[in-house]
mmCIF file of C-alpha atoms in Angstrom:
data_model
loop_
_atom_site.group_PDB
_atom_site.id
_atom_site.type_symbol
_atom_site.label_atom_id
_atom_site.label_comp_id
_atom_site.label_asym_id
_atom_site.label_seq_id
_atom_site.Cartn_x
_atom_site.Cartn_y
_atom_site.Cartn_z
ATOM 1 C CA MET A 181 0.275 0.178 -0.122
ATOM 2 C CA THR A 182 1.394 3.399 -0.858
ATOM 3 C CA VAL A 183 0.942 6.430 1.376
ATOM 4 C CA PRO A 184 -1.049 9.305 0.183
ATOM 5 C CA LEU A 185 0.962 12.644 -1.089
ATOM 6 C CA VAL A 186 0.348 15.613 1.300
ATOM 7 C CA SER A 187 0.288 18.789 -0.366
ATOM 8 C CA VAL A 188 1.530 22.328 1.711
ATOM 9 C CA CYS A 189 0.377 25.353 -0.073
ATOM 10 C CA LEU A 190 2.276 28.296 0.703
ATOM 11 C CA PRO A 191 1.097 31.405 -1.188
ATOM 12 C CA ASN A 192 3.646 34.649 -0.690
ATOM 13 C CA LEU A 193 4.268 37.921 -0.733
ATOM 14 C CA ASN A 194 7.003 39.923 1.347
ATOM 15 C CA THR A 195 7.139 37.631 4.208
ATOM 16 C CA ARG A 196 10.736 36.784 3.926
ATOM 17 C CA PRO A 197 11.687 37.424 7.825
ATOM 18 C CA TYR A 198 9.305 34.387 8.741
ATOM 19 C CA LEU A 199 10.158 31.766 5.491
ATOM 20 C CA GLN A 200 12.948 29.866 7.346
ATOM 21 C CA GLU A 201 10.642 28.986 10.376
ATOM 22 C CA ARG A 202 7.694 28.146 7.940
ATOM 23 C CA VAL A 203 9.811 26.027 5.908
ATOM 24 C CA ASP A 204 11.769 24.499 8.781
ATOM 25 C CA SER A 205 8.235 22.943 10.206
ATOM 26 C CA VAL A 206 7.632 21.759 6.706
ATOM 27 C CA LEU A 207 11.144 20.042 6.518
ATOM 28 C CA GLY A 208 11.154 18.507 9.521
ATOM 29 C CA GLN A 209 7.771 16.556 9.489
ATOM 30 C CA THR A 210 8.367 12.731 10.067
ATOM 31 C CA TYR A 211 5.353 11.924 7.228
ATOM 32 C CA PRO A 212 7.547 11.508 4.244
ATOM 33 C CA GLN A 213 5.401 11.999 1.393
ATOM 34 C CA TRP A 214 4.857 15.626 0.758
ATOM 35 C CA GLU A 215 5.180 18.388 -1.402
ATOM 36 C CA LEU A 216 5.567 22.255 -0.594
ATOM 37 C CA ILE A 217 3.598 24.125 -3.268
ATOM 38 C CA VAL A 218 4.933 28.061 -3.106
ATOM 39 C CA SER A 219 2.894 30.846 -5.205
ATOM 40 C CA ASP A 220 4.792 33.822 -4.848
ATOM 41 C CA ASN A 221 3.162 37.329 -5.948
ATOM 42 C CA TYR A 222 6.648 39.064 -6.947
ATOM 43 C CA SER A 223 8.015 39.677 -3.846
ATOM 44 C CA GLU A 224 10.512 42.412 -3.271
ATOM 45 C CA ASP A 225 12.063 41.277 0.106
ATOM 46 C CA GLY A 226 14.104 38.425 -0.992
ATOM 47 C CA ALA A 227 11.852 35.860 -0.827
ATOM 48 C CA TRP A 228 11.790 34.569 -4.282
ATOM 49 C CA GLU A 229 15.256 34.183 -4.060
ATOM 50 C CA PHE A 230 15.192 31.979 -0.750
ATOM 51 C CA PHE A 231 12.452 29.598 -2.351
ATOM 52 C CA GLN A 232 14.265 29.184 -5.703
ATOM 53 C CA ASP A 233 17.332 28.277 -3.486
ATOM 54 C CA LEU A 234 15.060 26.201 -1.641
ATOM 55 C CA ALA A 235 13.672 24.463 -4.343
ATOM 56 C CA ARG A 236 16.895 23.648 -5.916
ATOM 57 C CA ARG A 237 17.766 21.868 -2.594
ATOM 58 C CA ASP A 238 14.759 20.000 -2.441
ATOM 59 C CA ASP A 239 12.887 18.305 -5.362
ATOM 60 C CA ARG A 240 10.186 18.338 -3.338
ATOM 61 C CA VAL A 241 9.499 21.887 -3.274
ATOM 62 C CA SER A 242 7.396 23.185 -6.506
ATOM 63 C CA VAL A 243 8.022 27.181 -7.020
ATOM 64 C CA ALA A 244 6.047 29.813 -9.155
ATOM 65 C CA GLN A 245 5.444 33.315 -9.252
ATOM 66 C CA ALA A 246 1.705 34.598 -10.088
ATOM 67 C CA PRO A 247 0.507 38.212 -10.657
ATOM 68 C CA ARG A 248 -0.401 40.220 -7.368
ATOM 69 C CA GLU A 249 -4.433 39.757 -7.602
ATOM 70 C CA GLY A 250 -4.904 39.012 -3.670
ATOM 71 C CA MET A 251 -4.420 36.768 -1.199
ATOM 72 C CA TYR A 252 -7.603 34.492 -2.325
ATOM 73 C CA PRO A 253 -6.832 34.117 -5.928
ATOM 74 C CA ASN A 254 -2.947 33.048 -5.063
ATOM 75 C CA SER A 255 -4.025 30.691 -2.704
ATOM 76 C CA ASN A 256 -6.305 29.254 -5.332
ATOM 77 C CA ARG A 257 -3.112 29.444 -7.725
ATOM 78 C CA CYS A 258 -1.482 27.172 -4.770
ATOM 79 C CA ILE A 259 -4.122 24.477 -4.671
ATOM 80 C CA SER A 260 -4.527 24.294 -8.202
ATOM 81 C CA ARG A 261 -0.799 23.074 -8.576
ATOM 82 C CA ALA A 262 -1.446 20.597 -5.544
ATOM 83 C CA ARG A 263 -1.083 16.878 -6.615
ATOM 84 C CA GLY A 264 -1.796 15.400 -3.333
ATOM 85 C CA GLU A 265 -4.464 13.261 -2.198
ATOM 86 C CA LEU A 266 -4.466 15.441 1.083
ATOM 87 C CA GLY A 267 -3.859 19.006 1.538
#
């Protein structure tokens, strides 16, 4: 029996000071089958570069940028990219 994939969605706009703690909580999970889906709204505080570096180091991380249309459209973009059975 295969274990289900869990999707963690992270819409983002200029939250660089908090990203290491957020990401560490995902990376520290004992459940092995997860993916981190990031949708960044063209952050100007180094967040995008942080996510790009993370995605280069961990293939479970998927990053993309999206226009600034608000929190809900960006959250929906994250969800639409999720592949997990659980999220």
